[in-house]
Coordinates of C-alpha atoms and ligand atoms in Angstrom, one line a residue:
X1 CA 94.4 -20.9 -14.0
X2 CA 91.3 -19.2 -12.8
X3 CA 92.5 -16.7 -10.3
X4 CA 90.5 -17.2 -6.8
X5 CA 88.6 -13.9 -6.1
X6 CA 88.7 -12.8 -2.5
X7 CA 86.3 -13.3 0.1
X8 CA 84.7 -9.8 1.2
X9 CA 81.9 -9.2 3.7
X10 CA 80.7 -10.5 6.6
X11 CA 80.4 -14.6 8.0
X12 CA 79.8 -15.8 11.0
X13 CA 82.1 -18.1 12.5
X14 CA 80.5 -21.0 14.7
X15 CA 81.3 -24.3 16.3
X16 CA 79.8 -27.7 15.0
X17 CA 77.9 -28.8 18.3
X18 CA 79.2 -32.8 17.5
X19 CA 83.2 -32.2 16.7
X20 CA 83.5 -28.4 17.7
X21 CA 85.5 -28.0 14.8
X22 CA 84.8 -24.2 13.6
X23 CA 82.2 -23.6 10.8
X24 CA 82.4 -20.9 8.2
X25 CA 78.3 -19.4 7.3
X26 CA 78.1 -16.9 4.8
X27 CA 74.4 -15.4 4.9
X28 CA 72.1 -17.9 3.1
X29 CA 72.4 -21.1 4.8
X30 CA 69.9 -23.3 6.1
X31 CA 71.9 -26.6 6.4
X32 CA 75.6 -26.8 6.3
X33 CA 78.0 -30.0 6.8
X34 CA 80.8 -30.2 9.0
X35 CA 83.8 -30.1 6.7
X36 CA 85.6 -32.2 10.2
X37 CA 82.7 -34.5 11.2
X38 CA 80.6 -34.2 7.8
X39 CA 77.5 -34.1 10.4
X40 CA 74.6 -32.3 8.8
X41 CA 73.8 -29.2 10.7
X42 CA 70.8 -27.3 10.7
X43 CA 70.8 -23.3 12.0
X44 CA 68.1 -22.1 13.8
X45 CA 67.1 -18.4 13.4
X46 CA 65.8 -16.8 16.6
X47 CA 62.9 -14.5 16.8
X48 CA 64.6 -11.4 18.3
X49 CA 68.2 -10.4 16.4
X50 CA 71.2 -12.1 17.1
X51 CA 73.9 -10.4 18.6
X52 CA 77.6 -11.3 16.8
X53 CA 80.9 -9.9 17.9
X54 CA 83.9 -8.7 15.5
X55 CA 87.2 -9.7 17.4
X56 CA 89.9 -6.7 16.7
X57 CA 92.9 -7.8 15.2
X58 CA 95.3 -4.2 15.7
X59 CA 97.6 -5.0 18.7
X60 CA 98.0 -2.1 21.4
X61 CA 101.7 -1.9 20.3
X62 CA 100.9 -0.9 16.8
X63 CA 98.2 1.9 17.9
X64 CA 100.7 4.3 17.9
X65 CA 102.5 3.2 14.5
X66 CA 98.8 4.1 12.9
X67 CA 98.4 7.5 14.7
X68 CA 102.3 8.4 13.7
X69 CA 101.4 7.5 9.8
X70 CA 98.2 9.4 9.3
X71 CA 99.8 12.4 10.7
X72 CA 102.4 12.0 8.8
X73 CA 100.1 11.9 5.6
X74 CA 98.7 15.1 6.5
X75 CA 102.0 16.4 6.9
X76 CA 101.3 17.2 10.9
X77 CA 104.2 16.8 13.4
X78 CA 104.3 12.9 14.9
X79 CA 103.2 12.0 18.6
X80 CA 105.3 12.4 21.4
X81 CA 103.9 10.1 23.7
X82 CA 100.9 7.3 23.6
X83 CA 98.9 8.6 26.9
X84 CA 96.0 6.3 27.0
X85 CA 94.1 3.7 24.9
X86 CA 90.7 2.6 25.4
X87 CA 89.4 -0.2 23.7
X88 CA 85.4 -1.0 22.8
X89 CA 83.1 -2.4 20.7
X90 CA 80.2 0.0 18.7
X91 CA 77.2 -1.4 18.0
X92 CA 75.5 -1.7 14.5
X93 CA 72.7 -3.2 13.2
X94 CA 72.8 -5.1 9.9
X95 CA 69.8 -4.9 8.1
X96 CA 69.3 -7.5 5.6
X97 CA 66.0 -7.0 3.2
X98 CA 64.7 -7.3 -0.5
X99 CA 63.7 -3.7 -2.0
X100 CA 61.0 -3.7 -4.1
X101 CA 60.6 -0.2 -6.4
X102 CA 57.2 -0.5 -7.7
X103 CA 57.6 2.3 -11.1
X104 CA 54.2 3.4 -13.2
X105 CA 54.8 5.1 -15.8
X106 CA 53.4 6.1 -19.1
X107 CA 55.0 6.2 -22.6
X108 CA 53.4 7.6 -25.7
X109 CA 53.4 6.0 -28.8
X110 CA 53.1 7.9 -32.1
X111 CA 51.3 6.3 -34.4
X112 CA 51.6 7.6 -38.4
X113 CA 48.4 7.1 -40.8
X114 CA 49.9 6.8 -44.3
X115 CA 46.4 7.7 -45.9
X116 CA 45.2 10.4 -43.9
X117 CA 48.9 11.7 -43.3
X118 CA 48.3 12.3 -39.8
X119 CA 50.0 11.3 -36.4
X120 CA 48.1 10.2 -33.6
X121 CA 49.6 9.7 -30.2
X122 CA 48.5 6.9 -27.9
X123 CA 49.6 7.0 -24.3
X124 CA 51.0 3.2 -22.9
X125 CA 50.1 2.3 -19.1
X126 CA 53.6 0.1 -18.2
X127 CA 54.4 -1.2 -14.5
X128 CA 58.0 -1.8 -13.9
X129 CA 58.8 -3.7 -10.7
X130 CA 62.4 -4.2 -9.8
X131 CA 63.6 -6.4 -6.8
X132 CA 66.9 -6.4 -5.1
X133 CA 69.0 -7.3 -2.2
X134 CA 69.5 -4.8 0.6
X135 CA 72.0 -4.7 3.1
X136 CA 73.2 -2.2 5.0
X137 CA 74.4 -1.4 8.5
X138 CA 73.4 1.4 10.5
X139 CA 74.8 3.1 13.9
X140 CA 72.6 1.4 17.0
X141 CA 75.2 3.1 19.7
X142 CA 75.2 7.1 20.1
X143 CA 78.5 9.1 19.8
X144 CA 77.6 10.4 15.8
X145 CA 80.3 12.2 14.4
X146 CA 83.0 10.2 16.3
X147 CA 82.0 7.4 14.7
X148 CA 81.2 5.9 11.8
X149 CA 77.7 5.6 11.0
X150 CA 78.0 2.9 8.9
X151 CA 80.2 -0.1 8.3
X152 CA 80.1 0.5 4.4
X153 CA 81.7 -1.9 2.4
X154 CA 84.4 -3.9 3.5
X155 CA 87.1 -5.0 1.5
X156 CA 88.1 -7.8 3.6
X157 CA 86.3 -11.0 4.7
X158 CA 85.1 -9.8 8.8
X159 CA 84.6 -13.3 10.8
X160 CA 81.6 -12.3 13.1
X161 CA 80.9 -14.6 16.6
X162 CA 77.9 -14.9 18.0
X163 CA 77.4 -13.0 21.5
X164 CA 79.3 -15.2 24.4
X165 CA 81.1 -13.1 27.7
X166 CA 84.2 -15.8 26.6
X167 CA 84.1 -14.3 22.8
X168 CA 84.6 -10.4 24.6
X169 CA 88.6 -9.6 24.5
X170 CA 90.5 -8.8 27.7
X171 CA 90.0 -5.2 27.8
X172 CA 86.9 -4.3 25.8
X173 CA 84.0 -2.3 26.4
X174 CA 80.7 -2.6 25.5
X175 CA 79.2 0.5 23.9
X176 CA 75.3 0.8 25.0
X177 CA 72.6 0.6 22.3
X178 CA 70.6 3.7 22.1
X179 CA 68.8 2.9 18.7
X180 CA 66.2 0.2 19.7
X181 CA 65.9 -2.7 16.1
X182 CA 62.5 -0.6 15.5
X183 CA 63.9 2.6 14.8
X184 CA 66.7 1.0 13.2
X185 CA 64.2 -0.9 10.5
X186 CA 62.0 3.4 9.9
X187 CA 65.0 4.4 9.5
X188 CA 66.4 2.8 6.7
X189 CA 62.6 2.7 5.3
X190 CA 63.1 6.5 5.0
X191 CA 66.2 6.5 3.5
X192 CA 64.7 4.3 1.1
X193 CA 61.8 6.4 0.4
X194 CA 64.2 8.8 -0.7
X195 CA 64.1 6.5 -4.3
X196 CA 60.7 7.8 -4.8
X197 CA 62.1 11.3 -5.6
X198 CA 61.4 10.4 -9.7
X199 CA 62.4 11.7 -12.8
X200 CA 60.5 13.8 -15.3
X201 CA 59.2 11.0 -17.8
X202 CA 58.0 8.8 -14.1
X203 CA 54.3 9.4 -13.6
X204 CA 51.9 7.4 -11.6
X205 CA 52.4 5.3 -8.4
X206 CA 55.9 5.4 -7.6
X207 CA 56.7 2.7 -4.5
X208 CA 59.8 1.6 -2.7
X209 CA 59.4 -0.5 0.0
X210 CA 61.6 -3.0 2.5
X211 CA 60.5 -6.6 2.4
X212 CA 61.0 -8.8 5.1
X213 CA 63.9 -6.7 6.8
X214 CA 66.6 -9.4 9.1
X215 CA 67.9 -7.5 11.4
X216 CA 70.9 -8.5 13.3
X217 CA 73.7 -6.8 16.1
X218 CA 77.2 -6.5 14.9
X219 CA 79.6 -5.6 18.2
X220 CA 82.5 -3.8 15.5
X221 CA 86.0 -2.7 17.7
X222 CA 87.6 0.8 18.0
X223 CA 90.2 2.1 19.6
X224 CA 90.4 5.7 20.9
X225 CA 94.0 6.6 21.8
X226 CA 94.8 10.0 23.3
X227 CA 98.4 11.2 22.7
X228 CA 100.7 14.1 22.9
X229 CA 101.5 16.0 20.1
X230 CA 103.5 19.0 20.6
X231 CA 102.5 19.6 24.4
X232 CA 98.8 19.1 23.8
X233 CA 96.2 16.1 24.1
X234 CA 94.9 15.1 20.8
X235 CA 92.4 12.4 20.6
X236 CA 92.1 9.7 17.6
X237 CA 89.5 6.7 17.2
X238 CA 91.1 3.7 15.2
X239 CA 89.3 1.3 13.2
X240 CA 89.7 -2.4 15.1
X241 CA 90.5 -4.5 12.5
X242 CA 92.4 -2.2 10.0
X243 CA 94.0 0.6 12.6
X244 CA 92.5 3.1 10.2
X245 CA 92.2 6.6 12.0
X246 CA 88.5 7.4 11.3
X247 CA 88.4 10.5 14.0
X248 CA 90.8 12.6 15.3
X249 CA 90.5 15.9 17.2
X250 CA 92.0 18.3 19.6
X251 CA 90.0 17.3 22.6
X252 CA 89.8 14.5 25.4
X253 CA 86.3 12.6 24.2
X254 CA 86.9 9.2 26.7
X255 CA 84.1 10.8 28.7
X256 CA 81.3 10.6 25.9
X257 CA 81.9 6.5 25.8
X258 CA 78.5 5.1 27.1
X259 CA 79.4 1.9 28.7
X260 CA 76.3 -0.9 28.1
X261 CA 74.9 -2.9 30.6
X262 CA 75.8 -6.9 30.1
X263 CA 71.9 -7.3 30.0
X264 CA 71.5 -5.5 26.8
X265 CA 73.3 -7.7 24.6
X266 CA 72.1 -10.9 26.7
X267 CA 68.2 -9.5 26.2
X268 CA 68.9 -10.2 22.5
X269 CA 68.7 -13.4 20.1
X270 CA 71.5 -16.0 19.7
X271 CA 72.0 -17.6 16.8
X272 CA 71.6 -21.7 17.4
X273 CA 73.4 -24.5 15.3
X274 CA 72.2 -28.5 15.9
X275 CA 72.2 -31.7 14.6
X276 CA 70.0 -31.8 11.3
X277 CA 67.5 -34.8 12.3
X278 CA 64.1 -35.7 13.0
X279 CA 63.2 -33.9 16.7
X280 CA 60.3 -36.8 16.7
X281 CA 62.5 -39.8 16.2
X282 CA 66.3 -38.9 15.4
X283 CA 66.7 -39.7 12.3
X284 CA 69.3 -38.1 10.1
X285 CA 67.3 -35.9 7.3
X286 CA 69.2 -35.0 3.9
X287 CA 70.8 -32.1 2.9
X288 CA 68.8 -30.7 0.4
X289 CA 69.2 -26.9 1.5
X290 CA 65.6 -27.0 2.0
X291 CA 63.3 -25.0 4.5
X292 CA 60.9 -28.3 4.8
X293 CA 61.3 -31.7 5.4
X294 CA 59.1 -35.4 6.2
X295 CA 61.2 -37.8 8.1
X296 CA 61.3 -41.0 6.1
X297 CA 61.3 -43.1 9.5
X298 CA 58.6 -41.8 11.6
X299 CA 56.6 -39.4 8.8
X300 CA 57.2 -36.0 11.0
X301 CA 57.5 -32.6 9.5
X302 CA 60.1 -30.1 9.8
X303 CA 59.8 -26.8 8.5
X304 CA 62.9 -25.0 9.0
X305 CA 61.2 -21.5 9.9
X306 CA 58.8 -20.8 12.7
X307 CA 55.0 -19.1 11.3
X308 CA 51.6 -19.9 13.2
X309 CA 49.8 -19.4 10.4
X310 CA 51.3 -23.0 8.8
X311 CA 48.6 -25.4 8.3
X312 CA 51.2 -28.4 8.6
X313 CA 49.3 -30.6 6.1
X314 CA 51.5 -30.7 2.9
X315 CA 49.4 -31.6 -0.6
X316 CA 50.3 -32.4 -4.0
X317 CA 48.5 -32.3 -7.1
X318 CA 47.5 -35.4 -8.7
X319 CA 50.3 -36.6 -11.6
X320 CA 50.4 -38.1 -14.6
X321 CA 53.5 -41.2 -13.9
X322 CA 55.1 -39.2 -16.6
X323 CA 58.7 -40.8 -15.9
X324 CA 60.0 -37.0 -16.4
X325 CA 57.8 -35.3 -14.0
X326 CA 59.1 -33.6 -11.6
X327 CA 57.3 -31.8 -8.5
X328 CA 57.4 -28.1 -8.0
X329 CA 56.9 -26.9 -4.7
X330 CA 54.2 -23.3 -4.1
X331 CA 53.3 -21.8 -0.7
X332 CA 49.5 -20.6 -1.0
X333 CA 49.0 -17.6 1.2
X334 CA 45.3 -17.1 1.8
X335 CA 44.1 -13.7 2.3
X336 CA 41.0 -12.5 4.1
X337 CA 38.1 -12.3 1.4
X338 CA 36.4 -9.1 3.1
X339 CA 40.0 -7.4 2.4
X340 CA 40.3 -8.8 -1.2
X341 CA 36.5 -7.8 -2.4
X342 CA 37.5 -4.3 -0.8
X343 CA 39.9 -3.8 -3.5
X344 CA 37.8 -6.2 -5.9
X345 CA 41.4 -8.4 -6.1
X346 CA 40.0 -11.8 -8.2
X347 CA 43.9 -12.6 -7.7
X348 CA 44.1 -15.4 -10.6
X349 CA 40.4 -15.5 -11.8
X350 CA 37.0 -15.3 -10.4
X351 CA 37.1 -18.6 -9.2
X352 CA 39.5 -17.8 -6.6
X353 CA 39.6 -14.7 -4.9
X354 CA 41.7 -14.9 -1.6
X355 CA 44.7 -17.5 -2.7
X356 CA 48.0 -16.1 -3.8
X357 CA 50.3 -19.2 -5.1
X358 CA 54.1 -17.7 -4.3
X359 CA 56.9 -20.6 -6.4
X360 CA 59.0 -21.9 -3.4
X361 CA 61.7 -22.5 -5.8
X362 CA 64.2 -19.7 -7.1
X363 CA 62.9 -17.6 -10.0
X364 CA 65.2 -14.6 -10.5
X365 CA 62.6 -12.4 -13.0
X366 CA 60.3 -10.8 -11.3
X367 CA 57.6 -10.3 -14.3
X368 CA 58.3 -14.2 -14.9
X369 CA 57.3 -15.0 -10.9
X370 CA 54.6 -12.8 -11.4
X371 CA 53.4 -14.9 -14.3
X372 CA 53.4 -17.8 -13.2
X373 CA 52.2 -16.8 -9.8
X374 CA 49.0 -15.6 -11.5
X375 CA 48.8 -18.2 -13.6
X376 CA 49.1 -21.2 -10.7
X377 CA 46.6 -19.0 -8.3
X378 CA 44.4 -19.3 -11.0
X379 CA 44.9 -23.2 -11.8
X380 CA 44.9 -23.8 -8.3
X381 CA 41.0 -25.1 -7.6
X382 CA 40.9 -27.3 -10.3
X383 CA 43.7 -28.9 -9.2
X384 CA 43.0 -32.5 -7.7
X385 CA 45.3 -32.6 -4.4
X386 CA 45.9 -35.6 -1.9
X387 CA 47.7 -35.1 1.0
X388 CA 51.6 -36.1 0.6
X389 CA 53.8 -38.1 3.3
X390 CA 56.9 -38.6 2.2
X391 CA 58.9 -36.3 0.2
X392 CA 60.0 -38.5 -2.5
X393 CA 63.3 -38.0 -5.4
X394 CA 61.8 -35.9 -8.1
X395 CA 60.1 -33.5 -5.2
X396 CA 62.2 -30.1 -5.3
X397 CA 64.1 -28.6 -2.5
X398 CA 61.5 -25.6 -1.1
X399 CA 64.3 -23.2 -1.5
X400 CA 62.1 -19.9 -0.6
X401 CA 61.2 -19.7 2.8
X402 CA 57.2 -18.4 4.2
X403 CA 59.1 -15.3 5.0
X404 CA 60.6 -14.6 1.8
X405 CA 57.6 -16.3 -0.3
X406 CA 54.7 -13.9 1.8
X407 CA 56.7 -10.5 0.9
X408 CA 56.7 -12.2 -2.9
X409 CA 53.0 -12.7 -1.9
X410 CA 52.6 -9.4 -1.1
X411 CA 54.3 -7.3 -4.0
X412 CA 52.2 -9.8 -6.7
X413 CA 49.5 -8.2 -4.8
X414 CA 50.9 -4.5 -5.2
X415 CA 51.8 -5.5 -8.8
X416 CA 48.3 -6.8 -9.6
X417 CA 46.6 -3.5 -8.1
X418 CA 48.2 -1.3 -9.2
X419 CA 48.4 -2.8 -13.0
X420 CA 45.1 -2.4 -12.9
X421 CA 43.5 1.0 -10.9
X422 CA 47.0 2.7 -10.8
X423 CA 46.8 3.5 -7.5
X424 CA 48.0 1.4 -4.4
X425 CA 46.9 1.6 -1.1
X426 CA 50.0 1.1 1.2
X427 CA 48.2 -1.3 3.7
X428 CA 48.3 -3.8 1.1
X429 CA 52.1 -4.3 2.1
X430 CA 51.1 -5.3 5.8
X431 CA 47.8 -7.0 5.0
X432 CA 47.9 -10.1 7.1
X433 CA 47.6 -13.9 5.7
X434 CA 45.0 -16.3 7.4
X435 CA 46.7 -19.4 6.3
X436 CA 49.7 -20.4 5.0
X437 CA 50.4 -23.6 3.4
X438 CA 52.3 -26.0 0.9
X439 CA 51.9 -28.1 -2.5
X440 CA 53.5 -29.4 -4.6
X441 CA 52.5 -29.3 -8.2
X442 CA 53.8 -32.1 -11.1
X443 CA 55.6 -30.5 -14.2
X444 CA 57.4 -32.0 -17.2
X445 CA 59.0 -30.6 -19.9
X446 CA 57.8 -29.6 -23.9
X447 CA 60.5 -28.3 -25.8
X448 CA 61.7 -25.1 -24.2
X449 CA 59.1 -25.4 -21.2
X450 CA 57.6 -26.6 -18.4
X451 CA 53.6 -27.6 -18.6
X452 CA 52.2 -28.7 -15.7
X453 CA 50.8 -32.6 -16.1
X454 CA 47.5 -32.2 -14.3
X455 CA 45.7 -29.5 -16.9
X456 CA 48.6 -29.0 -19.2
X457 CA 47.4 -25.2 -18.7
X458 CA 50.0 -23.9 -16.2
X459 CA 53.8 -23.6 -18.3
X460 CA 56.9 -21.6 -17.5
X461 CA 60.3 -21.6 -19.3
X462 CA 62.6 -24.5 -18.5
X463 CA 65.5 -21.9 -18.3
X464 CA 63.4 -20.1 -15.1
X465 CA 63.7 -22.7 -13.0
X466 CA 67.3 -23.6 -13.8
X467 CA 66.2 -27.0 -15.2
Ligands
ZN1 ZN1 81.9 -31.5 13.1
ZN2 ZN1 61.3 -39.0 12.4

């Protein structure tokens, strides 16, 4: 039997709006069903964080059980009396981003000449880029040293509600945030930037960087108990959900509590779950767990992510009625020429200078996204393209969202300058897009690849795209 491996982290614990059974969403979701109802249910991300709440699950009568055993571990006499408990919830923010380390370095090669019996050494230029997730939580109340200033790892699975007065326990406090979401996001961009500190064979550019950084509000509970040990007050701060004692000391600290206003938290995002249909005409729209749609009924598009720079016309390349074709989606970023001919950027060719072509499906390589991002930037005005309306069977789910696709967007650009001057100018990460908008682009397999059936010049592994 395969053993079941634990749940760990955080979810966020909702109700479905048609059965108001509860729903469990782990962090990447875009449409869920109702495991009650089996509605399809669409989430809605708001602009400004979301605010979540961590109900505390240590009962007042066990405070004192937790206080007696950690002095007991430390071999200190036991409590004598409980005196007072206060209850409250700290807040953190959870910063969710990819983190690109951008590495240049150089290798020599020796190179041995069997007739002249000599060595000659050759130094290499190679570009490493390395992306991964980032997620981390960071202290938004004040009160450092008391505590934590991070939630670290947990080992257990923490249920996280969205922000509702009803979802506050009988007894809590709400701890005021001092760290405004801006300072939050330098923050952990300088702790990051501590990766640049490189070893001895590193030379060259040498970038790390925060992509497209989510930020959201976790309300987490303490306790802070003061009791009586031998004759004198000493103070201890439990963890909410474990009892853990992570403070203790010899002094009364109730005072330092800042006590937020409601409005704080209420100022903030909510997280919003609906009905996935057609706003235009109701229809029910599938569950592909993709960030676009066309309604089959009425022809309306839904893009499951809010950017003003969409142009809302979706095109596809012209086919071949290959009966294995199958329709890759790409999100084309367009980039203001002035900007691109500044660093003399021909991303993909001279024939196009200001269009980067970003896969909207999952490729987990970089180097391979990079590829074929070059390499379908380049295609990409020779490609024939009518506009589509319907979203038919062999179209792919667009799995990467604009958010996700225009940091990708942005590091191919950081990749492809600094492959070539080895330098990069660190506006480059912030340069803004003019346009962003979507094709998809016919594919069928050869052997161990993909070739696209327009030119048959644009290929990629068939193991890349999981097909
Ligand atoms: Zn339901
Ligand atoms: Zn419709």
């Amino acid at each position: 039997m395969i053993p079941v491996k634990a749940k760990r982290g955080f979810y966020i614990a909702t109700s479905c709006p048609a059965c108001g059974a509860e729903l469990e969403l782990e962090s990447d979701f875009l449409t869920t069903s109702c495991s009650s109802c089996c509605s399809v249910l669409r989430i809605l991300t708001p602009a400004t964080p979301p605010v979540y709440v961590v109900k505390a699950k240590l009962l007042d009568k066990d405070v004192r059980f937790h206080i007696d055993r950690h002095l007991k571990g430390n071999a200190e006499p036991l409590t004598h009396s409980l005196d007072s408990v206060r209850k409250f919830y700290f807040p953190y923010w959870k910063i969710d981003a990819i983190l690109l380390r951008l590495r240049h370095r150089k290798e020599t090669r020796i190179n041995y000449n069997e007739e002249t019996n000599t060595e000659t050494a050759t130094d290499l230029k190679k570009v490493e880029t390395m992306l991964s997730p980032y997620d981390v939580t960071i202290a938004a109340g004040g009160l450092p040293e008391i505590i934590p200033y991070s939630l670290g790892e947990r080992p257990e699975y923490v249920k996280t509600m969205p922000y509702s007065e009803e979802h506050l326990q009988l007894g809590f406090e709400l701890l005021s945030i001092e760290t405004p979401w801006q300072d939050a996001i330098t923050k952990a961009n300088r702790a990051v930037e501590q990766l640049n500190h490189i070893s001895a064979e590193e030379s060259g550019v040498n970038i790390s960087l925060l992509l497209r950084p989510v930020l959201s509000l976790i309300n987490f509970p303490y306790f802070l108990a003061e009791a009586n040990v031998r004759g004198k007050t000493r103070s201890f701060v439990l963890d909410g959900l474990t009892g853990r004692i992570v403070y203790s000391c010899s002094d009364g600290i109730s005072e330092q509590l800042q006590i937020a206003d409601q409005q704080q938290s209420a100022e903030l995002g909510r997280l919003g779950v609906e009905l996935h249909r057609c706003r235009n005409c109701g229809e029910q729209l599938p569950d592909t767990r993709s960030y676009v749609y066309i309604c089959r009924n009425c022809q309306q598009l839904t893009v499951l992510e809010d950017c003003p720079e969409l142009n809302r016309r979706i095109l596809s390349v012209q086919g071949s009625a290959n009966v294995d074709e199958q329709y890759f989606p790409f999100w084309m970023f367009r980039l203001p020429a002035e900007q691109m001919n500044v660093f003399r950027i021909r991303f993909g060719g001279s024939e196009n200078a200001g269009a980067i072509c970003v896969p909207a499906f999952r490729i987990k390589n970089f180097e391979a996204l990079y590829r074929l991002t070059r390499r379908i930037s380049c295609a990409m005005s020779k490609l024939p393209m009518f506009e589509s309306r319907e979203l038919k069977e062999n179209y792919l789910p667009v799995a990467v969202g604009i958010a996700e696709a225009g940091a990708l967007a942005h590091v191919a650009l950081m990749r492809e300058v600094v492959g070539k001057t080895e330098e990069l100018p660190r506006t480059l990460a912030d340069l803004p897009f003019e346009e962003v908008s979507l094709f998809y682009a016919p594919f069928h397999p050869e052997s161990y690849f993909l070739v696209d059936s327009c030119l048959g010049a644009v290929t990629f592994e068939k193991t890349l795209a999981g097909v």
